[in-house]
Amino acid sequence: MESGILTNQRDNSNQNRTFFAPCEQKSSKIFRTMLVLGIESSCDETGAALISDKDGLLADALYSQIDMHRHYGGVVPELASRDHIRRAIALVDEVLDKAHKTREDLDAIAVTEGPGLAGALLVGTSVAHAIGWALDIPVLGVHHLEGHLLAARLSTPAPEFPFLALLVSGGHTQIMKVERFGHYELLGQTLDDAAGEAFDKTAQLLGIPYPGGPGVSALAEKGESGAIELARPMIHSPNLDMSFSGLKTSVLTAVHAAPDVNDETFRANLARGFVDALTDVLASKLTRAMKQTGLKTVVVAGGVSANKQLRERLTTEVRRRRGKIFFPPMRLCTDNGAMIAAAGIARLEAMTPEELNELREKKSFGVNPRWALNTL
């Protein structure tokens, strides 16, 4: 995503529908209507969004730090934290203004508590709790990956529970079984590099600036499938775990063996070979998960879910097996405040009045940089 602020006005197609009502609520809804502010600051993007359980996504804003980190070839945690400080409150004010709301209209705040960079997470949680304490409204810590899992439910039509989820991002590659809201079973994951990391490392070898994913994908469009064959680690293993470090090594070997690494045909064919290998592995593991679980509904989320070749391949494979596949709206594939607000609404709707009061009265907070999703 290009650096800068992206905003979205109210989506009228979502009117008069309740978002993310859990399959098993502990009590009736606590609020007649609920307006939740979502704040995301787990890595290199600052996001804020407003979601109403009645009207859906009212407004969102996102600031990407890509231009700043590109000079270093990757995310610099200290610089990321400092930039979140500069952006967070401004983005909160922006979404309130776009939605014609004030802070006093808020019923609750949802903020990313983890996983992510500790300093970056602390910025978002500090802002969220400061506003929450000032307004005497509950502040809920949200798991970043749970937000990604639910992002596809911001689209219309939305996937129904239960479903399989493939989370593919710069830091995570996991296959989850989502029985219902709050019930997540890890079926398989990468044992080393995440898919997004493999994209970035391949981009470096090809001289493509950070972030590498979009550049490698664009270059692959010019390449020929099969011209360069690369390793597909663990593609035939019976389990659902994955590995991408061997694919990275295979790319490195091809670069070292090339007569001219700057030859455009070679670069395009190598990018194509990499994308084909990675999508082969992900497609193989996902379709194996469909067979093992019997589930026909699939959600693909995370930053890499925006990749054109991956979308096309997974869509073909899932539909071939008479399944349904869902992706978040393109602009909600990367980290954003909307997915955090949505996850917050779902958790708030599942709370009893006693749990809500306990949350409101809590006057301490922390972050969880290594928070495992299956511990929720």
One Martini backbone bead per residue (centre of mass of N, CA, C, O) as a GRO file, in nm:
protein
  376
    1MET     BB    1   0.096   0.035   0.021
    2GLU     BB    2   0.072   0.351   0.008
    3SER     BB    3   0.172   0.623   0.137
    4GLY     BB    4  -0.080   0.728   0.360
    5ILE     BB    5  -0.416   0.833   0.360
    6LEU     BB    6  -0.703   0.625   0.410
    7THR     BB    7  -1.046   0.664   0.323
    8ASN     BB    8  -1.392   0.590   0.442
    9GLN     BB    9  -1.703   0.592   0.398
   10ARG     BB   10  -2.004   0.506   0.430
   11ASP     BB   11  -2.164   0.180   0.412
   12ASN     BB   12  -2.487   0.128   0.301
   13SER     BB   13  -2.493  -0.191   0.256
   14ASN     BB   14  -2.486  -0.235   0.596
   15GLN     BB   15  -2.758  -0.183   0.672
   16ASN     BB   16  -2.943  -0.342   0.914
   17ARG     BB   17  -2.691  -0.503   1.044
   18THR     BB   18  -2.537  -0.740   1.234
   19PHE     BB   19  -2.216  -0.771   1.365
   20PHE     BB   20  -2.080  -1.062   1.480
   21ALA     BB   21  -2.278  -1.245   1.600
   22PRO     BB   22  -2.274  -1.483   1.804
   23CYS     BB   23  -2.379  -1.806   1.838
   24GLU     BB   24  -2.314  -1.772   2.167
   25GLN     BB   25  -2.473  -1.588   2.383
   26LYS     BB   26  -2.480  -1.484   2.720
   27SER     BB   27  -2.649  -1.230   2.627
   28SER     BB   28  -2.795  -0.967   2.577
   29LYS     BB   29  -2.767  -0.676   2.457
   30ILE     BB   30  -2.628  -0.400   2.610
   31PHE     BB   31  -2.676  -0.233   2.357
   32ARG     BB   32  -2.877  -0.094   2.137
   33THR     BB   33  -2.621   0.044   2.037
   34MET     BB   34  -2.287   0.029   1.870
   35LEU     BB   35  -1.982   0.223   1.912
   36VAL     BB   36  -1.661   0.148   1.765
   37LEU     BB   37  -1.323   0.190   1.824
   38GLY     BB   38  -1.040   0.129   1.617
   39ILE     BB   39  -0.693   0.026   1.695
   40GLU     BB   40  -0.383   0.015   1.497
   41SER     BB   41  -0.011  -0.074   1.599
   42SER     BB   42   0.180  -0.344   1.546
   43CYS     BB   43   0.369  -0.196   1.319
   44ASP     BB   44   0.358  -0.010   0.998
   45GLU     BB   45   0.049   0.064   1.076
   46THR     BB   46  -0.199   0.315   1.111
   47GLY     BB   47  -0.524   0.258   1.262
   48ALA     BB   48  -0.871   0.367   1.207
   49ALA     BB   49  -1.216   0.298   1.329
   50LEU     BB   50  -1.577   0.286   1.262
   51ILE     BB   51  -1.829   0.078   1.425
   52SER     BB   52  -2.155  -0.036   1.373
   53ASP     BB   53  -2.392  -0.278   1.448
   54LYS     BB   54  -2.597  -0.148   1.236
   55ASP     BB   55  -2.404   0.012   0.991
   56GLY     BB   56  -2.114  -0.048   1.023
   57LEU     BB   57  -1.888   0.100   0.830
   58LEU     BB   58  -1.816   0.444   0.857
   59ALA     BB   59  -1.490   0.469   0.911
   60ASP     BB   60  -1.149   0.499   0.774
   61ALA     BB   61  -0.789   0.498   0.861
   62LEU     BB   62  -0.455   0.503   0.696
   63TYR     BB   63  -0.103   0.465   0.783
   64SER     BB   64   0.191   0.427   0.600
   65GLN     BB   65   0.557   0.338   0.645
   66ILE     BB   66   0.706   0.251   0.385
   67ASP     BB   67   0.888   0.490   0.301
   68MET     BB   68   1.062   0.483   0.558
   69HIS     BB   69   1.156   0.168   0.552
   70ARG     BB   70   1.283   0.139   0.265
   71HIS     BB   71   1.572   0.249   0.341
   72TYR     BB   72   1.616  -0.039   0.528
   73GLY     BB   73   1.454  -0.304   0.414
   74GLY     BB   74   1.267  -0.255   0.676
   75VAL     BB   75   1.156  -0.271   0.990
   76VAL     BB   76   1.186  -0.014   1.240
   77PRO     BB   77   1.073  -0.014   1.551
   78GLU     BB   78   1.137   0.275   1.658
   79LEU     BB   79   1.019   0.429   1.415
   80ALA     BB   80   0.738   0.313   1.433
   81SER     BB   81   0.660   0.421   1.712
   82ARG     BB   82   0.698   0.725   1.652
   83ASP     BB   83   0.485   0.736   1.423
   84HIS     BB   84   0.239   0.654   1.585
   85ILE     BB   85   0.237   0.903   1.765
   86ARG     BB   86   0.178   1.106   1.526
   87ARG     BB   87  -0.101   0.951   1.413
   88ALA     BB   88  -0.328   0.838   1.599
   89ILE     BB   89  -0.502   1.087   1.688
   90ALA     BB   90  -0.553   1.196   1.403
   91LEU     BB   91  -0.714   0.943   1.305
   92VAL     BB   92  -0.937   0.951   1.510
   93ASP     BB   93  -1.042   1.233   1.432
   94GLU     BB   94  -1.101   1.165   1.136
   95VAL     BB   95  -1.322   0.944   1.171
   96LEU     BB   96  -1.514   1.118   1.334
   97ASP     BB   97  -1.554   1.334   1.118
   98LYS     BB   98  -1.653   1.150   0.883
   99ALA     BB   99  -1.900   1.036   1.080
  100HIS     BB  100  -2.017   1.260   1.264
  101LYS     BB  101  -1.850   1.235   1.538
  102THR     BB  102  -1.777   1.188   1.880
  103ARG     BB  103  -1.633   1.075   2.160
  104GLU     BB  104  -1.912   1.068   2.319
  105ASP     BB  105  -2.035   0.838   2.117
  106LEU     BB  106  -1.879   0.626   2.245
  107ASP     BB  107  -1.885   0.283   2.381
  108ALA     BB  108  -1.600   0.178   2.263
  109ILE     BB  109  -1.266   0.019   2.262
  110ALA     BB  110  -1.043  -0.118   2.019
  111VAL     BB  111  -0.720  -0.287   2.060
  112THR     BB  112  -0.412  -0.383   1.987
  113GLU     BB  113  -0.226  -0.623   2.196
  114GLY     BB  114  -0.171  -0.859   1.983
  115PRO     BB  115   0.063  -0.920   1.801
  116GLY     BB  116   0.400  -0.758   1.801
  117LEU     BB  117   0.539  -0.465   1.855
  118ALA     BB  118   0.583  -0.339   2.154
  119GLY     BB  119   0.603  -0.030   2.102
  120ALA     BB  120   0.364  -0.010   1.905
  121LEU     BB  121   0.146  -0.122   2.094
  122LEU     BB  122   0.176   0.095   2.321
  123VAL     BB  123   0.060   0.327   2.166
  124GLY     BB  124  -0.229   0.226   2.115
  125THR     BB  125  -0.301   0.156   2.414
  126SER     BB  126  -0.256   0.436   2.532
  127VAL     BB  127  -0.465   0.587   2.368
  128ALA     BB  128  -0.713   0.412   2.433
  129HIS     BB  129  -0.704   0.442   2.751
  130ALA     BB  130  -0.715   0.745   2.769
  131ILE     BB  131  -0.992   0.774   2.636
  132GLY     BB  132  -1.150   0.572   2.811
  133TRP     BB  133  -1.103   0.708   3.088
  134ALA     BB  134  -1.220   0.987   3.012
  135LEU     BB  135  -1.515   0.843   2.923
  136ASP     BB  136  -1.594   0.577   3.067
  137ILE     BB  137  -1.498   0.332   2.876
  138PRO     BB  138  -1.439   0.049   2.729
  139VAL     BB  139  -1.131  -0.149   2.688
  140LEU     BB  140  -1.025  -0.370   2.424
  141GLY     BB  141  -0.822  -0.636   2.373
  142VAL     BB  142  -0.689  -0.741   2.058
  143HIS     BB  143  -0.634  -0.982   1.831
  144HIS     BB  144  -0.485  -0.951   1.536
  145LEU     BB  145  -0.574  -1.227   1.399
  146GLU     BB  146  -0.874  -1.202   1.457
  147GLY     BB  147  -0.913  -0.967   1.273
  148HIS     BB  148  -0.837  -1.114   1.011
  149LEU     BB  149  -1.052  -1.340   1.030
  150LEU     BB  150  -1.298  -1.106   1.022
  151ALA     BB  151  -1.262  -0.923   0.766
  152ALA     BB  152  -1.449  -1.080   0.559
  153ARG     BB  153  -1.717  -0.987   0.729
  154LEU     BB  154  -1.718  -0.692   0.580
  155SER     BB  155  -1.843  -0.829   0.353
  156THR     BB  156  -2.054  -0.880   0.053
  157PRO     BB  157  -2.074  -1.154   0.135
  158ALA     BB  158  -2.054  -1.349   0.424
  159PRO     BB  159  -1.913  -1.576   0.605
  160GLU     BB  160  -1.988  -1.878   0.749
  161PHE     BB  161  -2.018  -2.073   1.001
  162PRO     BB  162  -1.789  -2.271   0.941
  163PHE     BB  163  -1.422  -2.228   0.876
  164LEU     BB  164  -1.151  -2.182   0.683
  165ALA     BB  165  -0.817  -2.042   0.751
  166LEU     BB  166  -0.585  -1.830   0.574
  167LEU     BB  167  -0.289  -1.694   0.706
  168VAL     BB  168  -0.116  -1.426   0.520
  169SER     BB  169   0.199  -1.283   0.606
  170GLY     BB  170   0.489  -1.145   0.724
  171GLY     BB  171   0.450  -1.330   1.018
  172HIS     BB  172   0.215  -1.529   0.897
  173THR     BB  173   0.137  -1.895   0.855
  174GLN     BB  174  -0.199  -2.023   0.868
  175ILE     BB  175  -0.422  -2.291   0.963
  176MET     BB  176  -0.769  -2.259   1.040
  177LYS     BB  177  -1.033  -2.353   1.257
  178VAL     BB  178  -1.364  -2.202   1.248
  179GLU     BB  179  -1.635  -2.269   1.426
  180ARG     BB  180  -1.646  -1.996   1.591
  181PHE     BB  181  -1.654  -1.745   1.774
  182GLY     BB  182  -1.352  -1.799   1.963
  183HIS     BB  183  -1.300  -2.078   1.785
  184TYR     BB  184  -0.962  -2.191   1.746
  185GLU     BB  185  -0.780  -2.411   1.521
  186LEU     BB  186  -0.468  -2.534   1.478
  187LEU     BB  187  -0.343  -2.712   1.185
  188GLY     BB  188  -0.118  -2.513   1.055
  189GLN     BB  189   0.235  -2.413   0.989
  190THR     BB  190   0.508  -2.248   0.979
  191LEU     BB  191   0.853  -2.336   1.066
  192ASP     BB  192   0.949  -2.043   0.960
  193ASP     BB  193   0.886  -1.876   0.720
  194ALA     BB  194   0.689  -1.655   0.594
  195ALA     BB  195   0.546  -1.559   0.309
  196GLY     BB  196   0.626  -1.257   0.329
  197GLU     BB  197   0.928  -1.307   0.381
  198ALA     BB  198   0.983  -1.451   0.113
  199PHE     BB  199   0.917  -1.213  -0.062
  200ASP     BB  200   1.129  -1.011   0.053
  201LYS     BB  201   1.385  -1.188  -0.003
  202THR     BB  202   1.342  -1.213  -0.306
  203ALA     BB  203   1.344  -0.912  -0.368
  204GLN     BB  204   1.635  -0.857  -0.281
  205LEU     BB  205   1.763  -1.051  -0.498
  206LEU     BB  206   1.607  -0.867  -0.736
  207GLY     BB  207   1.606  -0.553  -0.653
  208ILE     BB  208   1.348  -0.507  -0.476
  209PRO     BB  209   1.179  -0.304  -0.297
  210TYR     BB  210   1.040  -0.222  -0.018
  211PRO     BB  211   0.795  -0.409  -0.048
  212GLY     BB  212   0.806  -0.718  -0.225
  213GLY     BB  213   0.535  -0.836  -0.318
  214PRO     BB  214   0.430  -0.647  -0.551
  215GLY     BB  215   0.691  -0.667  -0.727
  216VAL     BB  216   0.700  -0.973  -0.771
  217SER     BB  217   0.418  -1.001  -0.892
  218ALA     BB  218   0.464  -0.813  -1.138
  219LEU     BB  219   0.709  -0.969  -1.253
  220ALA     BB  220   0.562  -1.250  -1.287
  221GLU     BB  221   0.373  -1.162  -1.524
  222LYS     BB  222   0.639  -1.177  -1.730
  223GLY     BB  223   0.663  -1.470  -1.684
  224GLU     BB  224   0.746  -1.826  -1.709
  225SER     BB  225   0.613  -2.110  -1.654
  226GLY     BB  226   0.883  -2.345  -1.589
  227ALA     BB  227   1.161  -2.208  -1.647
  228ILE     BB  228   1.183  -2.210  -1.319
  229GLU     BB  229   1.261  -2.443  -1.078
  230LEU     BB  230   1.146  -2.480  -0.746
  231ALA     BB  231   1.114  -2.536  -0.435
  232ARG     BB  232   0.865  -2.749  -0.231
  233PRO     BB  233   0.836  -2.760   0.076
  234MET     BB  234   0.624  -3.003   0.218
  235ILE     BB  235   0.401  -3.072  -0.001
  236HIS     BB  236   0.394  -3.405   0.078
  237SER     BB  237   0.311  -3.379   0.349
  238PRO     BB  238   0.050  -3.494   0.562
  239ASN     BB  239   0.049  -3.236   0.681
  240LEU     BB  240  -0.007  -2.864   0.745
  241ASP     BB  241   0.271  -2.788   0.725
  242MET     BB  242   0.536  -2.543   0.663
  243SER     BB  243   0.801  -2.422   0.425
  244PHE     BB  244   1.029  -2.132   0.310
  245SER     BB  245   1.342  -2.146   0.331
  246GLY     BB  246   1.401  -2.335   0.086
  247LEU     BB  247   1.294  -2.139  -0.126
  248LYS     BB  248   1.495  -1.917  -0.071
  249THR     BB  249   1.745  -2.090  -0.137
  250SER     BB  250   1.663  -2.151  -0.429
  251VAL     BB  251   1.681  -1.860  -0.524
  252LEU     BB  252   1.978  -1.812  -0.450
  253THR     BB  253   2.094  -2.031  -0.634
  254ALA     BB  254   1.988  -1.909  -0.901
  255VAL     BB  255   2.138  -1.641  -0.879
  256HIS     BB  256   2.434  -1.761  -0.865
  257ALA     BB  257   2.391  -1.923  -1.154
  258ALA     BB  258   2.362  -1.672  -1.310
  259PRO     BB  259   2.500  -1.499  -1.570
  260ASP     BB  260   2.252  -1.266  -1.545
  261VAL     BB  261   2.077  -1.109  -1.297
  262ASN     BB  262   1.975  -0.851  -1.488
  263ASP     BB  263   1.804  -1.012  -1.658
  264GLU     BB  264   1.475  -0.980  -1.733
  265THR     BB  265   1.395  -1.271  -1.798
  266PHE     BB  266   1.512  -1.399  -1.547
  267ARG     BB  267   1.361  -1.234  -1.332
  268ALA     BB  268   1.075  -1.310  -1.424
  269ASN     BB  269   1.108  -1.623  -1.402
  270LEU     BB  270   1.184  -1.626  -1.102
  271ALA     BB  271   0.930  -1.495  -0.995
  272ARG     BB  272   0.741  -1.707  -1.111
  273GLY     BB  273   0.865  -1.951  -0.967
  274PHE     BB  274   0.809  -1.851  -0.683
  275VAL     BB  275   0.501  -1.810  -0.695
  276ASP     BB  276   0.433  -2.099  -0.780
  277ALA     BB  277   0.554  -2.242  -0.534
  278LEU     BB  278   0.395  -2.102  -0.310
  279THR     BB  279   0.106  -2.162  -0.421
  280ASP     BB  280   0.132  -2.466  -0.422
  281VAL     BB  281   0.161  -2.505  -0.119
  282LEU     BB  282  -0.095  -2.357  -0.023
  283ALA     BB  283  -0.297  -2.520  -0.194
  284SER     BB  284  -0.229  -2.800  -0.085
  285LYS     BB  285  -0.290  -2.745   0.218
  286LEU     BB  286  -0.580  -2.638   0.189
  287THR     BB  287  -0.708  -2.886   0.044
  288ARG     BB  288  -0.632  -3.084   0.268
  289ALA     BB  289  -0.805  -2.945   0.484
  290MET     BB  290  -1.074  -2.986   0.346
  291LYS     BB  291  -1.061  -3.297   0.353
  292GLN     BB  292  -1.017  -3.338   0.665
  293THR     BB  293  -1.281  -3.151   0.756
  294GLY     BB  294  -1.517  -3.090   0.525
  295LEU     BB  295  -1.476  -2.803   0.445
  296LYS     BB  296  -1.606  -2.536   0.206
  297THR     BB  297  -1.519  -2.285   0.369
  298VAL     BB  298  -1.304  -2.001   0.278
  299VAL     BB  299  -1.049  -1.796   0.433
  300VAL     BB  300  -0.847  -1.519   0.318
  301ALA     BB  301  -0.579  -1.358   0.502
  302GLY     BB  302  -0.387  -1.091   0.482
  303GLY     BB  303  -0.151  -0.932   0.300
  304VAL     BB  304  -0.111  -1.176   0.085
  305SER     BB  305  -0.419  -1.184  -0.010
  306ALA     BB  306  -0.357  -0.958  -0.242
  307ASN     BB  307  -0.244  -1.156  -0.428
  308LYS     BB  308  -0.314  -1.241  -0.741
  309GLN     BB  309  -0.211  -1.537  -0.781
  310LEU     BB  310  -0.329  -1.650  -0.519
  311ARG     BB  311  -0.624  -1.591  -0.570
  312GLU     BB  312  -0.656  -1.750  -0.830
  313ARG     BB  313  -0.564  -2.030  -0.729
  314LEU     BB  314  -0.756  -2.066  -0.482
  315THR     BB  315  -1.019  -2.028  -0.631
  316THR     BB  316  -0.990  -2.268  -0.821
  317GLU     BB  317  -0.952  -2.497  -0.605
  318VAL     BB  318  -1.213  -2.451  -0.439
  319ARG     BB  319  -1.422  -2.466  -0.675
  320ARG     BB  320  -1.341  -2.753  -0.769
  321ARG     BB  321  -1.458  -2.843  -0.464
  322ARG     BB  322  -1.728  -2.683  -0.410
  323GLY     BB  323  -1.645  -2.413  -0.290
  324LYS     BB  324  -1.597  -2.126  -0.075
  325ILE     BB  325  -1.447  -1.799  -0.121
  326PHE     BB  326  -1.283  -1.551   0.094
  327PHE     BB  327  -1.213  -1.200   0.092
  328PRO     BB  328  -1.109  -0.922   0.170
  329PRO     BB  329  -1.102  -0.627   0.114
  330MET     BB  330  -0.830  -0.501  -0.023
  331ARG     BB  331  -0.790  -0.261   0.199
  332LEU     BB  332  -0.821  -0.509   0.440
  333CYS     BB  333  -0.562  -0.691   0.429
  334THR     BB  334  -0.420  -0.513   0.584
  335ASP     BB  335  -0.361  -0.339   0.835
  336ASN     BB  336  -0.646  -0.236   1.050
  337GLY     BB  337  -0.912  -0.089   1.229
  338ALA     BB  338  -1.165  -0.247   1.134
  339MET     BB  339  -1.090  -0.535   1.237
  340ILE     BB  340  -1.073  -0.448   1.536
  341ALA     BB  341  -1.360  -0.342   1.572
  342ALA     BB  342  -1.503  -0.604   1.491
  343ALA     BB  343  -1.383  -0.782   1.714
  344GLY     BB  344  -1.486  -0.606   1.945
  345ILE     BB  345  -1.787  -0.638   1.899
  346ALA     BB  346  -1.799  -0.944   1.928
  347ARG     BB  347  -1.698  -0.947   2.227
  348LEU     BB  348  -1.907  -0.753   2.350
  349GLU     BB  349  -2.164  -0.925   2.271
  350ALA     BB  350  -2.054  -1.176   2.462
  351MET     BB  351  -2.105  -1.014   2.712
  352THR     BB  352  -2.165  -0.948   3.022
  353PRO     BB  353  -2.235  -0.703   3.240
  354GLU     BB  354  -2.010  -0.789   3.438
  355GLU     BB  355  -1.775  -0.794   3.235
  356LEU     BB  356  -1.803  -0.501   3.146
  357ASN     BB  357  -1.753  -0.367   3.423
  358GLU     BB  358  -1.473  -0.488   3.464
  359LEU     BB  359  -1.349  -0.350   3.215
  360ARG     BB  360  -1.411  -0.053   3.298
  361GLU     BB  361  -1.251  -0.074   3.588
  362LYS     BB  362  -0.996  -0.111   3.451
  363LYS     BB  363  -0.653   0.046   3.534
  364SER     BB  364  -0.495  -0.144   3.330
  365PHE     BB  365  -0.214  -0.227   3.104
  366GLY     BB  366  -0.102  -0.418   2.811
  367VAL     BB  367   0.112  -0.634   2.625
  368ASN     BB  368   0.132  -0.908   2.353
  369PRO     BB  369   0.370  -0.993   2.129
  370ARG     BB  370   0.318  -1.340   2.174
  371TRP     BB  371   0.026  -1.402   2.101
  372ALA     BB  372  -0.178  -1.676   2.100
  373LEU     BB  373  -0.469  -1.768   1.947
  374ASN     BB  374  -0.525  -2.050   2.110
  375THR     BB  375  -0.567  -1.875   2.400
  376LEU     BB  376  -0.867  -1.750   2.378
   0.00000   0.00000   0.00000
